[in-house]
XYZ file of C-alpha atoms in Angstrom:
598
model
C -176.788 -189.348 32.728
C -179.117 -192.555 33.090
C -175.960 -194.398 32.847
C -174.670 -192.648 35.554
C -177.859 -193.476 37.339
C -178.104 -196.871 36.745
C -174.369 -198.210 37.830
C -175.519 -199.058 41.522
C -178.811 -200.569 42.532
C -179.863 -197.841 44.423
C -180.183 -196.194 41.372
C -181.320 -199.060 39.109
C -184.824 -199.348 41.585
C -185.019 -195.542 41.787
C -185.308 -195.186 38.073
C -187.120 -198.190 37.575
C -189.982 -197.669 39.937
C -189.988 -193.717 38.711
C -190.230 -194.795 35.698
C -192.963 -196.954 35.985
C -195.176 -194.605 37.988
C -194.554 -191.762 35.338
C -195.870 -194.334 32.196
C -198.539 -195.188 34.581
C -199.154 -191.611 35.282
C -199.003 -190.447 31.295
C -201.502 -192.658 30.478
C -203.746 -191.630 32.697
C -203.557 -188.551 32.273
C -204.048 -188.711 28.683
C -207.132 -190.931 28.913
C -208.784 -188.827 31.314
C -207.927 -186.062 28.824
C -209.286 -187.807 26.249
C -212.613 -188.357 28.337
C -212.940 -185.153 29.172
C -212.482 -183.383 25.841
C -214.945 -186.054 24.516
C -217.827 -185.451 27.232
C -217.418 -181.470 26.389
C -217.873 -181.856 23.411
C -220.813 -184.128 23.406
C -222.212 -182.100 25.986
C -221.414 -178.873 23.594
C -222.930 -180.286 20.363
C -226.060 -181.596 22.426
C -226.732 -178.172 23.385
C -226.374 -176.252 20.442
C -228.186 -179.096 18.615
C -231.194 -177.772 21.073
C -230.605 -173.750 21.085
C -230.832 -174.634 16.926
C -233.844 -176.430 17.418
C -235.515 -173.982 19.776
C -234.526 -170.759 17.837
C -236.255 -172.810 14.722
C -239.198 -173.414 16.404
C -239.612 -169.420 17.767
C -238.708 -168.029 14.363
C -240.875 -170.444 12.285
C -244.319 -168.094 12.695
C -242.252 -164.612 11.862
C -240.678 -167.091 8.688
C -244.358 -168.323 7.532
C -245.728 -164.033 8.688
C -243.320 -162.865 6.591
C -242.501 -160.409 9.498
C -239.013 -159.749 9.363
C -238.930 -156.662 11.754
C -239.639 -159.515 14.610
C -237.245 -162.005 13.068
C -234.554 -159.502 13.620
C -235.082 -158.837 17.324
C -235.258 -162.457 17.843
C -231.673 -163.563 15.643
C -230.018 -160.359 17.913
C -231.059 -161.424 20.821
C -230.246 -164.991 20.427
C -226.352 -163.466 19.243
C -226.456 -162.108 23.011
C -225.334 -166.101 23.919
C -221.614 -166.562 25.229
C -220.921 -169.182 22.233
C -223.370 -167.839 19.378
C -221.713 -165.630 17.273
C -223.369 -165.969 14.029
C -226.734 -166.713 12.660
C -228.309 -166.753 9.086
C -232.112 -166.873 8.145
C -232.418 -167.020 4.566
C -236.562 -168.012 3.859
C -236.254 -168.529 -0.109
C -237.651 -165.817 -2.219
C -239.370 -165.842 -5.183
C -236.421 -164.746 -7.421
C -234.502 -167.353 -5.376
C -232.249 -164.624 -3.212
C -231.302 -165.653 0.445
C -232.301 -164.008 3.517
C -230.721 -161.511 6.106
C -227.697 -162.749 8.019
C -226.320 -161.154 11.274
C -222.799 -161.609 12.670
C -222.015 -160.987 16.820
C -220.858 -157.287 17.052
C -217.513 -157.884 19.088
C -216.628 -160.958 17.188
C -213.919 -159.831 14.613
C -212.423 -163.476 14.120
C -215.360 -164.168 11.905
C -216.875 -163.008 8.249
C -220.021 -164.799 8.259
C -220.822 -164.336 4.352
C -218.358 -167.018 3.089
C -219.467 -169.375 6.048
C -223.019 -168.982 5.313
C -222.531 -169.990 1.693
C -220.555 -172.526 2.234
C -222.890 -174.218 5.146
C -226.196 -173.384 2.972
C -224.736 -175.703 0.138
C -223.602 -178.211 2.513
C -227.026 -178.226 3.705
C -228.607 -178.769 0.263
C -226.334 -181.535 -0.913
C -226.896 -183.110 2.744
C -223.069 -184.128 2.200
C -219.278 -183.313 2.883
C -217.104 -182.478 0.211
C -214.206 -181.269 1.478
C -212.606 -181.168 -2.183
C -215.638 -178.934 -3.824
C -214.219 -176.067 -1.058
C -213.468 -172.892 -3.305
C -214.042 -170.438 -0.367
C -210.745 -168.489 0.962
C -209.991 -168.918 3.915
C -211.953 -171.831 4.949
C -210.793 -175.384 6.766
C -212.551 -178.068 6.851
C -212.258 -180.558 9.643
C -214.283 -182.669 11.132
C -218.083 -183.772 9.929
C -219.467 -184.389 13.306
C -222.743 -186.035 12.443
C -226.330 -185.929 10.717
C -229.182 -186.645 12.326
C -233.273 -185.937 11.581
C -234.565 -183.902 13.814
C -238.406 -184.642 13.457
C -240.313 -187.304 11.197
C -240.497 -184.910 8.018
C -237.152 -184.553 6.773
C -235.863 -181.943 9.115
C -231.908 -182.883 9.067
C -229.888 -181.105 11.427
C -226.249 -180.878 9.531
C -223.060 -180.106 12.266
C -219.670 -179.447 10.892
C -216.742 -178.038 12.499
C -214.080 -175.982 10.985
C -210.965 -173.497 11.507
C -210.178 -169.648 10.732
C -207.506 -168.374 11.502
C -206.645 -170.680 14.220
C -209.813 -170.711 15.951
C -212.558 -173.208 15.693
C -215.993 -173.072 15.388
C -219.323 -175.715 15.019
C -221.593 -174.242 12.359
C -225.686 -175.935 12.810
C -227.336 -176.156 9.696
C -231.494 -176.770 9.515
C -233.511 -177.063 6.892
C -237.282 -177.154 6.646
C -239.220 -179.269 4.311
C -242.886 -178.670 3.082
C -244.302 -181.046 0.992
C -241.143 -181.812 -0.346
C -239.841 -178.516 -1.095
C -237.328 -176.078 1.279
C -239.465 -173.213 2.416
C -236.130 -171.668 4.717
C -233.090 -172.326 5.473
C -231.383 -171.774 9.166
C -227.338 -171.635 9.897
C -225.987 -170.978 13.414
C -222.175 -170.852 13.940
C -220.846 -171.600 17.577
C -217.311 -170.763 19.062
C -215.234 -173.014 20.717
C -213.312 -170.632 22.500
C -214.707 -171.761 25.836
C -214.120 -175.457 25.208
C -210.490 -174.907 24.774
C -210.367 -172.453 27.577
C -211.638 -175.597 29.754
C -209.406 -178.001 28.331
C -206.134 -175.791 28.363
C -207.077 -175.198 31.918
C -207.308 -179.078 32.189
C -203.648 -179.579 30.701
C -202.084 -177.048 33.273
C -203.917 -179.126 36.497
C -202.871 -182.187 34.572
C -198.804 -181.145 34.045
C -198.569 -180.288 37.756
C -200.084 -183.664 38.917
C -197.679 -185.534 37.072
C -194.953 -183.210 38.381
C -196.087 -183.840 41.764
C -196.769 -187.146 41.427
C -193.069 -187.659 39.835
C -191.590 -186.505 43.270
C -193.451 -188.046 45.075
C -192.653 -191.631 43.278
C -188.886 -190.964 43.506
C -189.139 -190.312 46.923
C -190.621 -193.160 47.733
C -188.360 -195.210 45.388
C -185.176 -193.634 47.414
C -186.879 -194.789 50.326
C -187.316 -198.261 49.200
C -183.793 -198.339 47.604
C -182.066 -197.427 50.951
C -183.812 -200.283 52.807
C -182.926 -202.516 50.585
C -179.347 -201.445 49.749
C -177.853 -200.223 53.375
C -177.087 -203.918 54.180
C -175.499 -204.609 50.708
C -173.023 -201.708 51.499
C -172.201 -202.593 54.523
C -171.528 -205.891 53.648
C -169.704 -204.378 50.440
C -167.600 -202.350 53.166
C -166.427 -205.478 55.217
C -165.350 -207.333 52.280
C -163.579 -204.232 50.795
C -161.728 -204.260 54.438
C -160.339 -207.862 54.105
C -159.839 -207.565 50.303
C -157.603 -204.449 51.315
C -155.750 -206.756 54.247
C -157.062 -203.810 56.739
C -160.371 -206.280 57.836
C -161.531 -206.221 61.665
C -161.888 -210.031 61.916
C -164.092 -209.038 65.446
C -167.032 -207.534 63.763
C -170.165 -209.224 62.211
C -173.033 -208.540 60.356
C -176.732 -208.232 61.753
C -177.826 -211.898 60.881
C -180.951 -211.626 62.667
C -183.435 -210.177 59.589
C -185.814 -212.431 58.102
C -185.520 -211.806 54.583
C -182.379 -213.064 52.111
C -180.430 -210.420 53.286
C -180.623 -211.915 56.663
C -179.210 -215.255 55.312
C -176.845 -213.616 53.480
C -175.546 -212.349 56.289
C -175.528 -215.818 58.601
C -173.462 -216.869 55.774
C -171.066 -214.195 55.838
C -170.701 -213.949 59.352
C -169.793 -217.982 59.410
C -166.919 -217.017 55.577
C -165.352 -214.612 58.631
C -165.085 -217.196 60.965
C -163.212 -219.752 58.988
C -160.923 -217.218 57.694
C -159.904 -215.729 60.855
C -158.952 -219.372 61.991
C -157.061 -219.745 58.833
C -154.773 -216.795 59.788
C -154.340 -217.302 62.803
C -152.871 -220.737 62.002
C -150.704 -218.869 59.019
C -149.261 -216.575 61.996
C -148.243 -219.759 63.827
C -146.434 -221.376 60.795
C -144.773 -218.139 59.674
C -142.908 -217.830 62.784
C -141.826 -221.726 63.077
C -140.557 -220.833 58.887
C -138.316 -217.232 60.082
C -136.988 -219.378 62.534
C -135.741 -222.106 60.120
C -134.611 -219.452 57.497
C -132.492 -217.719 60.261
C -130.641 -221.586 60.895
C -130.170 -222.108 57.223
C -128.663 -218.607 56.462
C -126.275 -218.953 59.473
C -124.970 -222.344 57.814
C -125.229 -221.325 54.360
C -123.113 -218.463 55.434
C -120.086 -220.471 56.653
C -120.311 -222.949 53.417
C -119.444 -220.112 51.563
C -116.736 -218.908 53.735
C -115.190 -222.014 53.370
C -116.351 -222.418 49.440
C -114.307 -218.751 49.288
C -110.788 -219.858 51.003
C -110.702 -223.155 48.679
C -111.264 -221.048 45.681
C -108.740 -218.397 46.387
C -105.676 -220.824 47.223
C -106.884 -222.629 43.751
C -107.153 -219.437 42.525
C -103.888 -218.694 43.127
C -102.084 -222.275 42.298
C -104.240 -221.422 38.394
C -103.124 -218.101 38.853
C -98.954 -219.046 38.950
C -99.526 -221.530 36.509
C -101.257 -219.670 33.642
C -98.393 -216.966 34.131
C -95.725 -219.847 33.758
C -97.587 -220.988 31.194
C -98.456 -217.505 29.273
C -94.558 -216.570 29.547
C -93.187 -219.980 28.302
C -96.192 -219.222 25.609
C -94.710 -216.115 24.677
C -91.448 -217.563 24.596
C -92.422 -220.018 21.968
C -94.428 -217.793 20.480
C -91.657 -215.360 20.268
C -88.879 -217.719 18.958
C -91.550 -218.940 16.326
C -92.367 -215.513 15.310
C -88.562 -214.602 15.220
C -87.343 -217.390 13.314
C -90.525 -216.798 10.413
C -89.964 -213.227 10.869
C -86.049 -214.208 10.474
C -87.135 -216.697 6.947
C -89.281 -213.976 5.865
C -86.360 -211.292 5.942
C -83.811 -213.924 4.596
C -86.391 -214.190 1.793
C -86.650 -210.788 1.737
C -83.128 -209.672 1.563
C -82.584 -212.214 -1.091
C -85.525 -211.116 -3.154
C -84.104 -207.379 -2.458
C -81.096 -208.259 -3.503
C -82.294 -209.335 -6.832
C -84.400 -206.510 -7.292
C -81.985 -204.507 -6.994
C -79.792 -206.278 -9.721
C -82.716 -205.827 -11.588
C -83.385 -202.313 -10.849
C -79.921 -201.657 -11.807
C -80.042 -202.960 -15.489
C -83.406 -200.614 -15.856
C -81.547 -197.671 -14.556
C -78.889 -198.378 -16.967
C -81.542 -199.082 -19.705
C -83.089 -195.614 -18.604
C -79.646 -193.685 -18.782
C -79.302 -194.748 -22.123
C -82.478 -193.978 -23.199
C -82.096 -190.542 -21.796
C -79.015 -189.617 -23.960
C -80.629 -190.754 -26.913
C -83.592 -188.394 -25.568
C -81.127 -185.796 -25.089
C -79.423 -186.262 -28.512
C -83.084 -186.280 -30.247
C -84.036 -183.005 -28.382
C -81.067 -181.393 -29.578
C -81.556 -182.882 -33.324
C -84.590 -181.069 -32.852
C -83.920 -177.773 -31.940
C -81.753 -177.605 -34.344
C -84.044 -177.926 -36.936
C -86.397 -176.072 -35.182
C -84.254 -173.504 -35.600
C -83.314 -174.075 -39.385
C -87.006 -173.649 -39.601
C -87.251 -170.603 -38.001
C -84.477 -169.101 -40.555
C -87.015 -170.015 -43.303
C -89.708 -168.810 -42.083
C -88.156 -165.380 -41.386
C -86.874 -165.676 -45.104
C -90.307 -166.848 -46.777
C -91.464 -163.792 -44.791
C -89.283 -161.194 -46.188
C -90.216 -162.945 -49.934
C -93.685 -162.802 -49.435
C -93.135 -159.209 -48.446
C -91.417 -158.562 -51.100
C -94.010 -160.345 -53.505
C -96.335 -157.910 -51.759
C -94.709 -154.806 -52.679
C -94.002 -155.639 -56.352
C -97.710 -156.353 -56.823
C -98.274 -152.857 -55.400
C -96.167 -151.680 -58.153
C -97.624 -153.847 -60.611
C -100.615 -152.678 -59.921
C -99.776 -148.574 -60.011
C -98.458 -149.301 -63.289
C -101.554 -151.092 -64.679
C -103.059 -147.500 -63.217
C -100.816 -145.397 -65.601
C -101.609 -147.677 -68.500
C -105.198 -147.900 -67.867
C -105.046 -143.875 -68.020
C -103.205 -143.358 -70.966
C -105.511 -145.882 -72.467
C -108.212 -143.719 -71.134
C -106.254 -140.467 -73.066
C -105.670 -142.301 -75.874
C -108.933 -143.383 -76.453
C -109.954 -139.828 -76.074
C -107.328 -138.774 -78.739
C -108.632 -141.046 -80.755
C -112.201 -139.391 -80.616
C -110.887 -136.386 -81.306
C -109.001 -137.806 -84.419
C -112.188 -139.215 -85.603
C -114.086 -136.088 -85.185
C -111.423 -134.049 -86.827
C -111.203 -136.469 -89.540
C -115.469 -136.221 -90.143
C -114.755 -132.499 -90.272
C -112.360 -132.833 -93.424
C -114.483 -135.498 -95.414
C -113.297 -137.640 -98.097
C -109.299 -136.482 -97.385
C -109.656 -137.213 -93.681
C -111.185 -140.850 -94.356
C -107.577 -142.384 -94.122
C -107.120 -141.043 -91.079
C -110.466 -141.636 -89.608
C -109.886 -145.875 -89.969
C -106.590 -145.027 -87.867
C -108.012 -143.397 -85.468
C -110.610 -146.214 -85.011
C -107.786 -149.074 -84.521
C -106.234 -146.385 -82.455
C -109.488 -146.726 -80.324
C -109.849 -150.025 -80.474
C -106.283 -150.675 -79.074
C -106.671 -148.185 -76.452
C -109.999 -149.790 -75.094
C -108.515 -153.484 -75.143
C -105.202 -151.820 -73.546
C -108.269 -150.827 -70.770
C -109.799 -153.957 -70.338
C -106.146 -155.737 -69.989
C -105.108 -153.228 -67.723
C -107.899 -153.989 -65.732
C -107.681 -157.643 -66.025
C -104.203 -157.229 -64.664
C -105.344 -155.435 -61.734
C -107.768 -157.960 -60.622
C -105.320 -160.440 -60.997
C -102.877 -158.004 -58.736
C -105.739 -157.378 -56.105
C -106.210 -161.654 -56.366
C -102.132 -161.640 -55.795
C -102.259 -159.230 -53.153
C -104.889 -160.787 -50.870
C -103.219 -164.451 -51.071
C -99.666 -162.696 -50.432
C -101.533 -161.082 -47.184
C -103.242 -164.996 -46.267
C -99.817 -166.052 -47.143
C -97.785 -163.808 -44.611
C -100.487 -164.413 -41.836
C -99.933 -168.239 -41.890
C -96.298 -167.727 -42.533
C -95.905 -165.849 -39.199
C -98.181 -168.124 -37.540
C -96.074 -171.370 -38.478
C -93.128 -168.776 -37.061
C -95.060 -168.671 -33.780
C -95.154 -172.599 -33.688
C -91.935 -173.011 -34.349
C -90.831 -170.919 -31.641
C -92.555 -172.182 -29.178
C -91.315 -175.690 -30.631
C -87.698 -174.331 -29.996
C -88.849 -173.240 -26.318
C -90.072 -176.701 -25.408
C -87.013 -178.101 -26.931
C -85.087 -176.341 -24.924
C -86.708 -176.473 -22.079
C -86.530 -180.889 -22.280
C -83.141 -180.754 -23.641
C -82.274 -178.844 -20.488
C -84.684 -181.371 -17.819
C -82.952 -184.774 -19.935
C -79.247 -183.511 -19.122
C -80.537 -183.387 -15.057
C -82.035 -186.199 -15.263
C -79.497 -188.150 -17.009
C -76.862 -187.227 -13.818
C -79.342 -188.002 -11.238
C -79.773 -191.033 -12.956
C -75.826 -191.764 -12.899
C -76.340 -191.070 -9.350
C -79.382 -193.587 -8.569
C -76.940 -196.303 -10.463
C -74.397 -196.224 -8.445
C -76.503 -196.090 -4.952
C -78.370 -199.247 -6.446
C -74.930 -200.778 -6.997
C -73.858 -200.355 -3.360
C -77.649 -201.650 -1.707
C -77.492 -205.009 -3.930
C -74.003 -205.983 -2.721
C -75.125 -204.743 0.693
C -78.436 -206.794 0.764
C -76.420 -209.794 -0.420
C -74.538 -209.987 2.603
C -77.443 -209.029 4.764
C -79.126 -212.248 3.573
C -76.319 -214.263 4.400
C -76.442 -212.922 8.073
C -79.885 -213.993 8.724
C -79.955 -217.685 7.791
C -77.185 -218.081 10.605
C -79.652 -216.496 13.017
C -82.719 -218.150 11.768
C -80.757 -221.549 12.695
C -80.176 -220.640 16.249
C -83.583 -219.638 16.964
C -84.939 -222.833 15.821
C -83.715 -224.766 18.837
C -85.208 -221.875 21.490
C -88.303 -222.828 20.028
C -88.197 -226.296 20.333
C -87.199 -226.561 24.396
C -90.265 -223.682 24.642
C -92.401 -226.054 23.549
C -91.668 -228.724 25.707
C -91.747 -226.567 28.588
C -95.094 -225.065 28.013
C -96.405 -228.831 27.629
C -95.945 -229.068 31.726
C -96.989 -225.724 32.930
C -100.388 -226.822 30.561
C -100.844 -229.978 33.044
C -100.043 -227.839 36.044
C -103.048 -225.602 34.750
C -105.596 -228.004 33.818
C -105.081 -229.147 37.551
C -105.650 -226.059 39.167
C -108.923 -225.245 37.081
C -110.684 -228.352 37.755
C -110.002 -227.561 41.757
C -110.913 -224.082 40.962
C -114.525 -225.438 39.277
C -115.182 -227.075 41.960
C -114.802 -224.237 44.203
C -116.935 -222.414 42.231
C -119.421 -224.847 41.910
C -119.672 -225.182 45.887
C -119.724 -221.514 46.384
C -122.794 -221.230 43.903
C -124.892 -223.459 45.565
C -123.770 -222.664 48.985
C -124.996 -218.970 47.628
C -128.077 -220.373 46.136
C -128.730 -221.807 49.391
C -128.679 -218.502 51.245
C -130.514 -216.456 49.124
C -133.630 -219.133 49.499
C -133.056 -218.795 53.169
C -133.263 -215.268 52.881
C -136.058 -215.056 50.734
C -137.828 -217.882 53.069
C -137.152 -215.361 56.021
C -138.170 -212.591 53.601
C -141.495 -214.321 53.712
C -142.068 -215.512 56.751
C -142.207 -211.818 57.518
C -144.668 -210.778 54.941
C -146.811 -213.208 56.324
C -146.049 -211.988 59.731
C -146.750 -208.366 58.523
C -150.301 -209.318 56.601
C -151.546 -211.355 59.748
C -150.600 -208.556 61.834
C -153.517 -206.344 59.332
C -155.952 -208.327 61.244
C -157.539 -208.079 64.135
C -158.302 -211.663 65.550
């Protein structure tokens, strides 16, 4: 916002001289402030300093009486005061107890008791020691000053202090008699009214600066506008000529005293010089549109003429370079004939031999497929011979199978009548036990008997592991037997199969021999055909040549005409665009004269 305030001088002397008043203004104030709250309280602590001297001097006869009933009417009716609102008598006792003390009835800000203690021992140490404070609720502030009140040590001790936002001026006397304290005296005062006075004082002093503040910046408008009127309306001319809208008639008030007035002279002779400057720019701008018009007109038929020379060149380049672009061709053409012509000569020839050669490989390849074809059927032949075997080492193996079956039923029946025979043999021996010495004979028979049986057992059973051993390769056996079967028919398939793809391809490679045979001798003479053309083309080439060679000096003729043309058309151009653009301007001028009024 002071920005704002500041951007024009209008504004700049406003705030300024505002500003300055206001300082001016807050100083003041505050040092009358200061006065006053100083004389009040001087005035204040004056007074009380008396009332506490008077009220000593009435109560001194009921202190030295002893007549208390008298020293109470007095200390009430001294609490009547507007500022009193405590007092505290305490005439030391024998025992060393204090005295009566009476607080003001409707003052409920105050509880005298820790006040009166804490004054009483200020007024024995005849100090302030703000850190030996142990009393609640007490602040400490100011020490306004000692001073004796009579030639025997008499000191008057005045402190000030808050509670609970109020402050008070507590009086303390003290009475000496031949160097001993025969009473003590402590009178507390409110400062209520004081502040009353000087809040008052605030309120008149808040509106006088307020006042005063609009007052200033009225004034300070006042001042700005005298002095800034003629700066904008000096600022509102120049903005007028700046803009190319000026009224060259009109002048400023030159007759003031002051710079402004000079300012002005000066300003007034600036629009005198310029409007003599355009008025002679007005006279020269029309001499210039009438020079630009002349040169245009001329310029104008230069390039007619610089238009007509380059269209008949034009034309002469034009015949010329198509003469010269089909004899060009020509050449070109018989050149690109006659290598196009070598090229397929070569070409044929090379084809030719190719094809010789591709011959010989086809006839390489035919031979090669018979043997594959011979080889393929060598092969399924044997595939099939294989085949046979397996199916035969099948049926064997099957057979091997089934006589180890029977092998092994038989090693069954022998490994049961080894079984019985052992059994017979137990019987023989028991029967033999039975009969005693005559059946001994018979028992060592039947114990070979035994014995035979059970290694007849264990054989038997030796033979049928060997059968189960037997049995489970003959099974592994006929598994991979009629796997290999598998492979060897699929063998025969694929045999088959490339027997059957080598006997096409062997005829459709008879076929591709014999259509090779017939290109090659074809090609051959194709060759020959070419070289006879190739040599007649030759000579069209040549006379092309020569023939281009003129038509290419008929050209370069017709393009230097036709760069001079161009080069005369150009600056005949360049000469009419300046003469527009000088008419172009003579105007503008014409046009920013015309703003003006002379």
């Amino acid at each position: 916002m002071f920005k704002a305030l500041t951007k024009n001088i209008q504004g700049k002397i406003t705030s300024l001289f505002t500003g300055f008043i206001l300082v001016v203004a807050i100083l003041g104030a505050i040092l009358s402030y200061t006065n006053l709250k100083s004389r009040l309280y001087k005035e204040f602590i004056e007074r009380v300093h008396g009332e506490a001297s008077s009220f000593n001097e009435v109560i001194a006869l009921d202190l030295m009486v002893g007549d208390t009933e008298a020293l109470e009417v007095k200390m009430k009716s001294y609490l009547a005061a507007n500022d009193l609102v405590a007092i505290s008598v305490s005439p030391m006792e024998s025992d060393g107890t204090p005295g009566e003390s009476f607080e003001k009835q409707d003052t409920e800000e105050l509880k005298f008791e820790w006040a009166k203690d804490e004054l009483i021992q200020l007024v024995e140490n005849q100090k302030i020691d703000k850190g030996n404070s142990h009393t609640e609720g007490l602040e400490v502030t100011t020490f306004l000053k000692t001073v004796d009140s009579t030639k025997t040590a008499s000191p008057i001790v005045t402190q000030s202090f808050k509670h609970k936002g109020n402050e008070f001026i507590a009086i303390g006397l003290r009475d000496f008699e031949e160097g001993k304290a025969t009473d003590r005296l402590i009178m507390v005062f409110s400062l209520k009214r004081i502040d009353g006075i000087l809040s008052a004082a605030k309120t008149t002093m808040y509106v006088s600066l307020f006042v005063l503040i609009l007052i200033s910046i009225m004034v300070a408008a006042f001042l700005a506008r005298y002095i800034v009127n003629p700066i904008n309306e000096m600022t509102v001319m120049i903005q007028d000529i700046a803009e190319g809208e000026g009224d060259l008639t009109k002048s400023l008030d030159d007759k003031r005293s002051d710079e402004l007035g000079t300012m002005a002279g000066w300003f007034n002779k600036f629009l005198s010089h310029l409007k003599s400057l355009i008025r002679e720019i007005d006279e020269n701008s029309q001499s210039v549109d009438s020079s630009a018009k002349d040169m245009s007109s001329l310029s104008t038929e230069f390039v007619t003429q610089s238009e007509r020379t380059r269209d008949l060149s034009n034309s002469v380049a034009e015949s010329s370079e198509n003469a010269n672009l089909t004899i060009t061709a020509m050449a070109s053409a018989a050149e690109e004939i006659s290598a196009t012509i070598g090229s397929v000569s070569q070409g044929a020839q090379a084809m030719s031999e190719k094809m010789t050669s591709v011959m010989e490989t086809i006839e390489g390849l035919s031979h090669s497929i018979k043997n594959v074809a011979n080889n393929a059927a060598s092969a399924k032949n044997t595939a099939e011979e294989a085949t046979e075997l397996s199916a035969n080492s099948a049926q064997s193996m099957s057979g091997l199978g089934i006589s180890a079956n029977e092998i092994g039923r038989v090693t069954e029946v022998i490994k049961r009548i080894a079984e019985q025979t052992n059994l017979l043999a137990l019987n023989a021996s028991i029967e033999a036990a039975s009969a005693g010495e005559a059946g001994k004979g018979f028992s060592v028979v039947a114990n070979e008997i035994k014995n035979l049986a059970q290694q007849s057992a264990v054989a038997a059973e030796e033979i049928n592991q060997k059968i189960r051993g037997i049995q489970a390769k003959t099974s592994e056996a006929i598994q991979f037997n009629s796997k290999i079967v598998d492979i060897i028919n699929n063998i025969n398939r694929s045999v088959t199969e490339i027997s059957a793809m080598v006997s096409e391809q062997n005829s459709a490679t008879e076929k591709m021999s014999h259509t090779v045979r017939d290109a090659a001798e074809k090609a051959q003479s194709m060759a020959e055909a070419i070289a006879e053309v190739a040599n007649g083309s030759n000579g069209v080439s040549i006379s092309a040549a020569e023939a281009a060679d003129v038509i290419g000096r008929i050209n370069r003729a017709a393009q230097e005409v036709r760069d001079s043309a161009n080069k005369n058309e150009a600056s005949a151009r360049k000469t009419k665009v300046s003469s527009e653009k000088l008419g172009e301007i003579s105007v503008e001028l014409a046009n920013l004269v015309s703003r003006f009024k002379l």
